[in-house]
Amino acid sequence: RADGTLQRLIRELKDGKFDAVLFTSAVQVQYLFAEADVSGDGVTLRRTFRERTLAVAVGVVTAEALEDAGVSRLIQSENQRMGGMVVELNRYFASDRQG
């Protein structure tokens, strides 16, 4: 089982405390959703990412892991670097505020 930090993240995600979560590796995605499934929160967590919290992937492999976990509402940077991921997230929220 995961430590309290991961359980707290899952709880706070379910409570709608985050607008976005940035994922930097496929392993992070797999670990988060495996823990959510074990604790009985998998369905709710996937709904949170579908309806409220945006998933942001650093690159193709991480995006594929998110899709494999059932997350379809996500963005990723073209250059597959951390800086590019942050720029892409900024663009997303800037366009959301304008439109």
PDB file of C-alpha atoms in Angstrom, residues 22-25 56-63 75-91:
ATOM      1  CA  LEU A  22       1.130  17.325 -14.301  1.00  0.00           C
ATOM      2  CA  PHE A  23       2.443  13.824 -14.937  1.00  0.00           C
ATOM      3  CA  THR A  24       6.111  13.387 -15.811  1.00  0.00           C
ATOM      4  CA  SER A  25       6.231   9.608 -16.241  1.00  0.00           C
ATOM      5  CA  VAL A  56      -1.164  17.111 -18.368  1.00  0.00           C
ATOM      6  CA  ALA A  57       1.398  14.692 -19.819  1.00  0.00           C
ATOM      7  CA  VAL A  58       5.054  15.498 -20.413  1.00  0.00           C
ATOM      8  CA  GLY A  59       5.089  13.387 -23.570  1.00  0.00           C
ATOM      9  CA  VAL A  60       3.681  10.587 -25.662  1.00  0.00           C
ATOM     10  CA  VAL A  61       4.522   7.687 -23.335  1.00  0.00           C
ATOM     11  CA  THR A  62       2.963   9.422 -20.342  1.00  0.00           C
ATOM     12  CA  ALA A  63      -0.105  10.386 -22.389  1.00  0.00           C
ATOM     13  CA  ILE A  75      -3.028  17.731 -22.965  1.00  0.00           C
ATOM     14  CA  GLN A  76       0.633  17.198 -23.765  1.00  0.00           C
ATOM     15  CA  SER A  77       3.459  19.328 -25.059  1.00  0.00           C
ATOM     16  CA  GLU A  78       4.890  18.781 -28.506  1.00  0.00           C
ATOM     17  CA  ASN A  79       8.507  18.993 -27.356  1.00  0.00           C
ATOM     18  CA  GLN A  80       8.108  16.411 -24.551  1.00  0.00           C
ATOM     19  CA  ARG A  81       9.991  18.417 -21.933  1.00  0.00           C
ATOM     20  CA  MET A  82       8.935  19.764 -18.548  1.00  0.00           C
ATOM     21  CA  GLY A  83       9.180  23.385 -19.691  1.00  0.00           C
ATOM     22  CA  GLY A  84       7.044  22.668 -22.730  1.00  0.00           C
ATOM     23  CA  MET A  85       4.469  20.968 -20.542  1.00  0.00           C
ATOM     24  CA  VAL A  86       4.171  24.048 -18.334  1.00  0.00           C
ATOM     25  CA  VAL A  87       3.908  26.349 -21.371  1.00  0.00           C
ATOM     26  CA  GLU A  88       1.158  24.139 -22.829  1.00  0.00           C
ATOM     27  CA  LEU A  89      -0.748  24.198 -19.531  1.00  0.00           C
ATOM     28  CA  ASN A  90      -0.481  27.986 -19.434  1.00  0.00           C
ATOM     29  CA  ARG A  91      -1.828  28.210 -22.988  1.00  0.00           C
TER      30      ARG A  91
END
